[in-house]
Coordinates of C-alpha atoms in Angstrom, one line a residue:
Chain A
X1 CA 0.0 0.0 0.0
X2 CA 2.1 2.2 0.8
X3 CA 4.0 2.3 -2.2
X4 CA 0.2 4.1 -3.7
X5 CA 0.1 7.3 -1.8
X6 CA 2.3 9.8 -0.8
X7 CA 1.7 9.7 2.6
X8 CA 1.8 7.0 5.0
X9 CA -1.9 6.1 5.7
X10 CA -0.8 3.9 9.0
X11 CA 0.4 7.5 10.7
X12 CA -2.9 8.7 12.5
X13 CA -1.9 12.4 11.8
X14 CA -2.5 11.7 8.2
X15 CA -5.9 13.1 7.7
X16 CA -4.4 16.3 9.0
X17 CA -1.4 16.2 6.1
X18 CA 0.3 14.4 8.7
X19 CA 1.8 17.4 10.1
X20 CA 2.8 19.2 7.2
X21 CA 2.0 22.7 7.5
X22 CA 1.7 24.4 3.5
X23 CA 2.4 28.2 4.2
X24 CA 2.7 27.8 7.7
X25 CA -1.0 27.0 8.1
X26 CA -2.4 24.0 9.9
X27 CA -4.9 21.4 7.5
X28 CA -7.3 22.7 9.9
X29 CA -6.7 26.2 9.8
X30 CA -6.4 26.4 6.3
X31 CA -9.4 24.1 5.6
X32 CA -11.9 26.4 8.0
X33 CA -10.2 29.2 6.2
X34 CA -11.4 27.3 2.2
X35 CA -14.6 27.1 3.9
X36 CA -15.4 30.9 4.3
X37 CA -14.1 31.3 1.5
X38 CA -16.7 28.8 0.0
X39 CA -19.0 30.2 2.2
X40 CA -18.3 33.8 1.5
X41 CA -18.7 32.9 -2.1
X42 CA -22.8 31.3 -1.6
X43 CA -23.8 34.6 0.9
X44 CA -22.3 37.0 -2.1
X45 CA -24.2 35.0 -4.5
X46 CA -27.5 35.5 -2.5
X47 CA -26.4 39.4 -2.3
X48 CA -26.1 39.6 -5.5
X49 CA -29.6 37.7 -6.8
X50 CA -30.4 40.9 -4.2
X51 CA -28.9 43.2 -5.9
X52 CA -30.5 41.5 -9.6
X53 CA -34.5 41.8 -8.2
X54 CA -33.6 45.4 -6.4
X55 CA -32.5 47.0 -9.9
X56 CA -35.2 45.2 -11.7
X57 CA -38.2 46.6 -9.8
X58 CA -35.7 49.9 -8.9
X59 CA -38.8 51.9 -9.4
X60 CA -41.2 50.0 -6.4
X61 CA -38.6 48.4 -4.1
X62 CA -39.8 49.0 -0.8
X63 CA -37.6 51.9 1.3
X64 CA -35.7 50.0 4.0
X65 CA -35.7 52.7 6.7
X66 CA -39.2 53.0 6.2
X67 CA -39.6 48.7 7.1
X68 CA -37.2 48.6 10.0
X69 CA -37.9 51.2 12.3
X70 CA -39.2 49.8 16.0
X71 CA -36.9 49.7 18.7
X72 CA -38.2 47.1 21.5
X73 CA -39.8 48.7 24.7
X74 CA -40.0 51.9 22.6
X75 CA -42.8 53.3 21.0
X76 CA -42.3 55.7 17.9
X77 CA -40.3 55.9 14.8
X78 CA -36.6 55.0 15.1
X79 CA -35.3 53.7 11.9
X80 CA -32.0 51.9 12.0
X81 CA -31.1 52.4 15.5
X82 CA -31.8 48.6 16.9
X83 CA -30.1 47.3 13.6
X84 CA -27.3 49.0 14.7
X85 CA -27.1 47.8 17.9
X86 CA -26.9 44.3 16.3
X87 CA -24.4 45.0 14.3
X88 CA -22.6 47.2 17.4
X89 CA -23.2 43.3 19.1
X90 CA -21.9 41.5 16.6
X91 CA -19.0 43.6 16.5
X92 CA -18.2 43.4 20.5
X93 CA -18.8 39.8 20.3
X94 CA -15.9 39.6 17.5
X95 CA -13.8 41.0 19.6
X96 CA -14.1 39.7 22.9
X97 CA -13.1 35.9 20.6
X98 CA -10.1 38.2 19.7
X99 CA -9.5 38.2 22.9
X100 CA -10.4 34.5 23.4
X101 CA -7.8 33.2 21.0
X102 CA -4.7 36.2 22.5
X103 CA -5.4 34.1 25.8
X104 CA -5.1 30.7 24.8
X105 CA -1.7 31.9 23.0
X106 CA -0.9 32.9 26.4
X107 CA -2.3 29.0 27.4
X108 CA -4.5 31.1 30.2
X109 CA -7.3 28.6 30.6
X110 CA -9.4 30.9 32.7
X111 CA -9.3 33.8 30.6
X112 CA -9.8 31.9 27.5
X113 CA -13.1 30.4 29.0
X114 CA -13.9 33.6 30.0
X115 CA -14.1 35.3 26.8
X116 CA -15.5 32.3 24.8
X117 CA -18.4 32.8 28.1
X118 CA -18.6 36.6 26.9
X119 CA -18.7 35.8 23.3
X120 CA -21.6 32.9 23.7
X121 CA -23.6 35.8 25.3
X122 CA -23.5 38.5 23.1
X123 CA -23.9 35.7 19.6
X124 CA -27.2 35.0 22.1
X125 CA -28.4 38.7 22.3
X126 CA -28.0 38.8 18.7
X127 CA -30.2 35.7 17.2
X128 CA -32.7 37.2 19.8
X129 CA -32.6 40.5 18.6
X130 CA -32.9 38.6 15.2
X131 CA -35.9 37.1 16.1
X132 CA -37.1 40.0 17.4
X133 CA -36.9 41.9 14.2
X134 CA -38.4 38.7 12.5
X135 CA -41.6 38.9 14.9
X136 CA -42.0 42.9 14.1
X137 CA -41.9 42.4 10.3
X138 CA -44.0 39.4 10.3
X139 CA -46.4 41.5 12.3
X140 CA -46.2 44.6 10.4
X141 CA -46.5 48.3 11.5
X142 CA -49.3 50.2 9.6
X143 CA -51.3 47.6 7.5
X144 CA -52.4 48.0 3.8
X145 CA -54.3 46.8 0.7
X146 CA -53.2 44.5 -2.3
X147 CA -55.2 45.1 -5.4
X148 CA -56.5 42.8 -7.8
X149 CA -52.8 43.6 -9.9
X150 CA -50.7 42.7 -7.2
X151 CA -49.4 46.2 -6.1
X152 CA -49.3 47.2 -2.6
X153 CA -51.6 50.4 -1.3
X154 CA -50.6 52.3 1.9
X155 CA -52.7 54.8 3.9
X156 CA -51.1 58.1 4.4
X157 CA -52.7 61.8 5.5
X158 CA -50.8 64.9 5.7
X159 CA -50.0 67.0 8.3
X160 CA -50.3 70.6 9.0
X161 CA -46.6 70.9 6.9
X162 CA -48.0 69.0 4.1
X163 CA -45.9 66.3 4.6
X164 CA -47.3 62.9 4.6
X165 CA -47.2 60.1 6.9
X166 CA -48.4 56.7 7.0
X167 CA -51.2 56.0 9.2
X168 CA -52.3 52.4 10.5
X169 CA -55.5 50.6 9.2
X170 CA -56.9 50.0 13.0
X171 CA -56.8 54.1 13.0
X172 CA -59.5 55.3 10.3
X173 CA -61.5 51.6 10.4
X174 CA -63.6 51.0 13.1
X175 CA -65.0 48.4 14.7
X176 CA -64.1 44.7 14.4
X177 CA -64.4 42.7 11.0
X178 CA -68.1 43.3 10.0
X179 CA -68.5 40.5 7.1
X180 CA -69.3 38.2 9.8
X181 CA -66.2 36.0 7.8
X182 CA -64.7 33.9 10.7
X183 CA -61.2 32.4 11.3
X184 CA -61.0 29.1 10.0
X185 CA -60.2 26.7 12.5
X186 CA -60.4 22.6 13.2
X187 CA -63.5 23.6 15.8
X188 CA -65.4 25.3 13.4
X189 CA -64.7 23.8 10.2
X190 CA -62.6 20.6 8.2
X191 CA -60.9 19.0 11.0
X192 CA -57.9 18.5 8.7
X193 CA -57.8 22.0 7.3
X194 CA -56.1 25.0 8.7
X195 CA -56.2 28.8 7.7
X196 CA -54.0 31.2 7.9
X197 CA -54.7 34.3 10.7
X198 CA -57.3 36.7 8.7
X199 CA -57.3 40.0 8.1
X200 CA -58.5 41.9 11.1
X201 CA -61.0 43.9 8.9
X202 CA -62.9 42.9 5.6
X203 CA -61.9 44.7 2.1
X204 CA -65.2 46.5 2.1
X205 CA -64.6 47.6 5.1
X206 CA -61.7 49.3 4.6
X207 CA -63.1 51.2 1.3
X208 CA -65.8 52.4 2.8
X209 CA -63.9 53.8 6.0
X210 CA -61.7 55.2 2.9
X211 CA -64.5 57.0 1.7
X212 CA -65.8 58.5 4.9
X213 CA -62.4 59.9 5.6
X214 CA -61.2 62.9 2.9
X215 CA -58.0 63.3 4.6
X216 CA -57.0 60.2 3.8
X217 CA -54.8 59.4 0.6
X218 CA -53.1 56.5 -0.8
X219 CA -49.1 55.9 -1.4
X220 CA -48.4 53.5 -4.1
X221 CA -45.7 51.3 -4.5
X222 CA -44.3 53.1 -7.1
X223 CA -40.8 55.4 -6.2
X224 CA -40.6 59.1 -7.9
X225 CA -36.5 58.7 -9.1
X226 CA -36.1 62.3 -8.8
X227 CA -36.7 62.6 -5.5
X228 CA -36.9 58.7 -4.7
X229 CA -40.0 58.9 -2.4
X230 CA -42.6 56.7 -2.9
X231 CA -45.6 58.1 -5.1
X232 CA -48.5 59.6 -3.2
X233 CA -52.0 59.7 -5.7
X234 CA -54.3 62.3 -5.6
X235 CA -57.8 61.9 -3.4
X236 CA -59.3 61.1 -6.7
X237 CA -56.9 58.1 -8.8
X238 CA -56.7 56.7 -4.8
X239 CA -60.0 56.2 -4.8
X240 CA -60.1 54.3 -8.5
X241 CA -56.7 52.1 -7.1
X242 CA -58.4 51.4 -4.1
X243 CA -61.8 50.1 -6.0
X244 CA -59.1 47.2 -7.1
X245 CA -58.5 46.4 -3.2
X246 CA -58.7 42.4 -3.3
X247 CA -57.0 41.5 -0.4
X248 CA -56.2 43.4 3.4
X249 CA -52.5 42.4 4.6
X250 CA -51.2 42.8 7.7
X251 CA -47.4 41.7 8.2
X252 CA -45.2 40.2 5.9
X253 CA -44.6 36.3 4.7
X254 CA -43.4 34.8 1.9
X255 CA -46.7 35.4 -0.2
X256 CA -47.9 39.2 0.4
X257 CA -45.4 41.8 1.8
X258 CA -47.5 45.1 4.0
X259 CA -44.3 46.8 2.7
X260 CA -44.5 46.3 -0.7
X261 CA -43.1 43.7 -3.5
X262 CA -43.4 40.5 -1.2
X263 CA -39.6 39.3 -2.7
X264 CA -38.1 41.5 -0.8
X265 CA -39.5 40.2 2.2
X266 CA -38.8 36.3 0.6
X267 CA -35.1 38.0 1.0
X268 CA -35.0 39.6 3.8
X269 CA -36.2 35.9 5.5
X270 CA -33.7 34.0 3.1
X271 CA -30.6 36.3 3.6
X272 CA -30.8 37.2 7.4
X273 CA -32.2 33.7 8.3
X274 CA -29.0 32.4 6.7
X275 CA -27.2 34.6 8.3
X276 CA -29.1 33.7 11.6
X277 CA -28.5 30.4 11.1
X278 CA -24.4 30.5 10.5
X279 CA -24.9 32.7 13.9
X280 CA -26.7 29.6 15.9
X281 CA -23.7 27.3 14.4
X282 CA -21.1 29.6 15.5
X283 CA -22.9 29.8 19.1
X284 CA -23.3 25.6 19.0
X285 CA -19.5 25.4 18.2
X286 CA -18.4 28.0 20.8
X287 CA -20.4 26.2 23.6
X288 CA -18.6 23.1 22.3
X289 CA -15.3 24.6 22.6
X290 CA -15.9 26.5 25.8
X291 CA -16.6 23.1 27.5
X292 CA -13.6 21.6 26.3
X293 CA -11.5 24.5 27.7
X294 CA -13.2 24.0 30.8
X295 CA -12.1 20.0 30.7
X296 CA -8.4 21.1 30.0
X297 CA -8.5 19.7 26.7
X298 CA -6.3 21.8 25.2
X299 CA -4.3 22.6 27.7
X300 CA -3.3 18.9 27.4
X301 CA -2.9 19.4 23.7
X302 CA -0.8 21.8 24.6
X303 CA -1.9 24.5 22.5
X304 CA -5.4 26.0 21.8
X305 CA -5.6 26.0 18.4
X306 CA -9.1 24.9 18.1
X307 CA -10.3 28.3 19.6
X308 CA -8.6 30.1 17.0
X309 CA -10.1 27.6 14.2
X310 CA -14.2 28.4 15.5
X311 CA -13.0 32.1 16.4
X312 CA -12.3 32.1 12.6
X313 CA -15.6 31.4 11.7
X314 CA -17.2 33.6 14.9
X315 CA -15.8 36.3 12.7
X316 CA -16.5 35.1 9.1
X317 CA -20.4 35.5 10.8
X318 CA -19.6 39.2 11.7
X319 CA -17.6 39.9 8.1
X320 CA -21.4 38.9 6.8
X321 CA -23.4 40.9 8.8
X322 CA -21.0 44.1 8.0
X323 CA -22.3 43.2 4.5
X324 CA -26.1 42.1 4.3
X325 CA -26.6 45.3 6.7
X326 CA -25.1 47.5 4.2
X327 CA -27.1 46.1 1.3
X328 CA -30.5 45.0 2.9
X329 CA -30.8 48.5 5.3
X330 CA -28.4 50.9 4.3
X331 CA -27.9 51.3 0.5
Chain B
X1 CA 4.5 40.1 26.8
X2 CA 5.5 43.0 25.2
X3 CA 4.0 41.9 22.1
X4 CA 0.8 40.8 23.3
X5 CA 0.3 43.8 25.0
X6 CA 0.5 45.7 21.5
X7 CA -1.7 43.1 20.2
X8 CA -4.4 43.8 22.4
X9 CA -3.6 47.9 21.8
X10 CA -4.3 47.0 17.8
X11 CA -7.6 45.0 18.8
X12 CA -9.5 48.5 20.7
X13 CA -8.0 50.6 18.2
X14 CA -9.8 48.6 15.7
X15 CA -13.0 47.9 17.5
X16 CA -12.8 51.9 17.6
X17 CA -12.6 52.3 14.1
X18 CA -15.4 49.6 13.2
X19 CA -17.7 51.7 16.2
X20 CA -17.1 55.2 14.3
X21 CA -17.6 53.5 10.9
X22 CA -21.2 51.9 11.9
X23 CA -22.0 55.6 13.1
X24 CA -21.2 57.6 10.6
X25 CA -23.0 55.0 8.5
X26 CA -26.1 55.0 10.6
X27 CA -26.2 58.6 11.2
X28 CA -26.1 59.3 7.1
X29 CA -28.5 56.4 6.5
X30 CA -31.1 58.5 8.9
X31 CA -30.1 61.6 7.7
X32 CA -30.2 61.3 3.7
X33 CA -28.9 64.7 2.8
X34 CA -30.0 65.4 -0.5
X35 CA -26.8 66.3 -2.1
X36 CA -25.3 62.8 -1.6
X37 CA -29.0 61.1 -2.2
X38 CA -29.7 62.5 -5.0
X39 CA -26.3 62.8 -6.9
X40 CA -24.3 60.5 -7.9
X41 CA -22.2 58.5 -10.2
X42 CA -23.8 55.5 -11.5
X43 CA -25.9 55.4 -8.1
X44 CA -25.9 58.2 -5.0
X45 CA -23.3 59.1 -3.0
X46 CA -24.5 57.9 -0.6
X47 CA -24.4 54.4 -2.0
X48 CA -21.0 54.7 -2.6
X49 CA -19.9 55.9 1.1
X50 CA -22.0 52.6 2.1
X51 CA -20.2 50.7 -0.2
X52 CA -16.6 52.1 0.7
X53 CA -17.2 52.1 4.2
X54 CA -18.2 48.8 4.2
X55 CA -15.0 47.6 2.4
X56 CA -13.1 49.0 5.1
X57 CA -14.8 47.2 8.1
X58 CA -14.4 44.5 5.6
X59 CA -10.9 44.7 5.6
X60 CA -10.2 45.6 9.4
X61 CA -12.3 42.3 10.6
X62 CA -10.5 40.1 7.7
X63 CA -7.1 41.7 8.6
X64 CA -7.1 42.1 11.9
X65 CA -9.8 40.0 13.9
X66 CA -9.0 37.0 11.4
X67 CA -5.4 37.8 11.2
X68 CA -4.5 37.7 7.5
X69 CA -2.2 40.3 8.3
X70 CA 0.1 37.4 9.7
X71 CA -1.2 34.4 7.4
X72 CA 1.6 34.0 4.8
X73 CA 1.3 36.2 1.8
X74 CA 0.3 33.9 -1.3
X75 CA -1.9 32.4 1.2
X76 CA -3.6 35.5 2.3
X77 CA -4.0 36.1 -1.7
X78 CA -5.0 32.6 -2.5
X79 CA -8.4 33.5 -0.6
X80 CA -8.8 37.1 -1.0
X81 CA -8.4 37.2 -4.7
X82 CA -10.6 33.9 -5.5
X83 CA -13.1 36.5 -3.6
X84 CA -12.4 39.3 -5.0
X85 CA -12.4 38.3 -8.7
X86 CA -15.0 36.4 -8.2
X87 CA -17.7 38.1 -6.8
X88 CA -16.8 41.5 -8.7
X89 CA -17.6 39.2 -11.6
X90 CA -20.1 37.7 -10.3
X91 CA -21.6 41.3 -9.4
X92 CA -20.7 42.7 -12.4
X93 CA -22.7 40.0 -14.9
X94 CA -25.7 40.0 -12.2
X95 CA -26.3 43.3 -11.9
X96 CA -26.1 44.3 -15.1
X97 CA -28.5 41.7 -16.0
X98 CA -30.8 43.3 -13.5
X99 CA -30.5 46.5 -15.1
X100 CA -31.5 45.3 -18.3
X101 CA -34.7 43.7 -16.7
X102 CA -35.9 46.8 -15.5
X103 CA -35.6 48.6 -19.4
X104 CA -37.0 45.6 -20.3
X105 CA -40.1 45.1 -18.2
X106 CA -41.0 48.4 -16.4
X107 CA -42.8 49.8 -19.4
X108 CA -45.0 47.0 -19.6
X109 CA -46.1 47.8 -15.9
X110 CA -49.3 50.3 -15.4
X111 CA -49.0 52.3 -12.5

């Protein structure tokens, strides 16, 4: 046999190029290191199929700032700030594994287990604040109206400036759902069917509160380039769009978007849940490796190598955050 | 110890930078000032500050937090360009693509 292969296949270090070290790297440095790379390579081609839908609908892709705004325990409109605190996380986290791998150089078992303890947290706080910002937008802020064309119609008045602002369904419709149309539910109906949540007012409804309210106008989908703000329609053409109302949506999932074209919300739930879950792998392998430094495993290996190898990939999770932030709230 | 003391020096000068980056970011995302909205080359301004910016955190996490800056040189380049070239390619033929789309299909749509 072993005249076949170049390297001795009876030496138990061979799956690790038995021992040999190509630029100084360890096979398992440089291997995790391939990975991102292979890694880095799937998460830009998801940017990118982004980037392809956002300059094909360039003129009715829904404004980001105008999607993410809630802060938890805060009431109001604060667009950006909690996704910056994420990212502010994400960022901390990053560097307290910095920290994690300059200790076990050191071979200073309690500090080490101490900053991999640190970094577990904060990867914690952020796939909660994830989820967080998940629950919001499947929720949805201010409500709206798809029309039998499949665009998007939100409610806006003006102030006393002239400027307009969205205003929420549950504020010019009153009352509960009048149509006497009931959730569907295994009590009340097929036993083997489900439905999903219903609007919480009827189509009707909604046009007819729409008529008894002048103030109110409609904002289309539809962005002016000049001054890329969405279009608002007169009294009169709202009136004609919202005679096309065929469905109330409330929220965003895969099929109907409050916001606007529902792929951007198919995105924003493909691209961040990725993300999310490369974050709950990176916080599964840091709770393996913080037990074994706890057990002294690599202080009887003699080097801690291994934190350096996951601390890779903790930060490979942070290097795509910097970037689907960028592209999914800023730009 | 000398050394790791500079070490750790580099890591809060860095976590600095990446801090003041992500502000200035945030504070022009909330901001929007026309001039760097609504101007540009190719796309806003603004896109482009977002864009360089983020190249630069970019490069401060890969070179610092994941220590290229001590990998090896053609090693360091055997990942960073197979990136590079590949996803401004990548980019490049995509986005383009996406471009043409929008000539293509937006005057079929009735607002």
């Amino acid at each position: 046999m072993e005249a076949d292969i170049a390297v001795n296949s009876d030496n138990k270090e061979t799956w690790s190029g038995g021992g040999a070290k190509p630029f100084g790297a360890s096979y398992g440095k440089m291997m995790m290191w391939f990975f991102i790379l292979s890694d880095a390579l799937t998460f830009s081609g998801f940017l990118a199929a982004y980037g392809l839908t956002r300059f094909k609908f360039i003129d009715s892709w829904p404004i980001a700032d105008e999607v993410f705004t809630h802060v938890p325990f805060f009431h109001g409109n604060y667009p950006m700030y909690y996704v910056a605190f994420m990212t502010f996380v994400l960022i901390v986290s990053s560097v307290t594994m910095v920290l994690a791998v300059d200790a076990g150089h050191k071979m200073q078992q309690k500090k080490v287990a101490l900053y991999m303890f640190v970094t577990i947290i904060f990867g914690l706080i952020f796939v909660g604040s994830q989820a967080w910002e998940w629950k919001t937008f499947i929720k949805g802020s201010y409500g709206a109206v798809k029309t039998s064309d499949n665009k998007i119609l939100q409610f806006v008045k003006a102030d006393a400036k002239g400027n307009f602002h969205q205003v929420s369904l549950a504020s010019f419709v009153d009352g509960h759902r009048v149509d006497g149309r009931e959730q569907h539910s295994k009590k009340n109906g097929l036993w083997f069917e489900g439905e999903k949540t219903i609007s919480q007012y009827s189509v009707t409804q909604v046009q007819q509160a729409f008529k008894n309210d002048p103030s109110l106008q409609i904002r289309s989908e539809q962005i002016n380039l000049d001054t890329k703000q969405k279009v608002i329609l007169s009294r009169d053409k709202s009136e004609e769009q919202l005679e096309k109302a065929s469905q109330v949506v409330e929220g965003a999932n895969l099929h109907v978007n409050e916001y606007g074209n529902p792929i951007f919300a198919d995105f924003f739930f493909f691209i961040t849940g990725f993300h999310g879950f490369h974050v709950f792998s990176g916080i599964v392998l840091n709770i393996i490796i913080f037990f074994n430094v706890i057990l002294g495993t690599y202080e009887k290996r003699g080097h801690y190598e291994m934190v350096e190898k996951v601390g890779l990939y903790w930060h490979f999770v942070d290097l795509v955050w910097v970037f689907v932030f960028t592209f999914f709230y800023l730009v | 110890m000398g050394a790791h003391a500079e070490s750790n020096k580099r890591i809060w000068i860095v976590l600095g930078i990446l801090t003041v980056i992500t502000a200035v970011e945030v504070g022009l995302g909330i901001a929007k000032p026309d001039s760097l909205h609504l101007n540009g080359f190719g796309t806003s301004w603004l896109n482009w500050i977002f864009i360089i910016l983020t190249l630069a955190k970019a490069y401060y996490i890969a070179w610092a937090f994941m220590h290229l800056e001590g990998e090896k040189k053609w090693f360091r380049r055997s990942l960073v360009w197979t990136a590079v070239f590949l996803i401004s390619y990548l980019l490049f033929i995509v986005l383009f693509e996406g471009g043409y789309l929008y000539e293509t299909l937006a005057p079929l749509i009735k607002w």
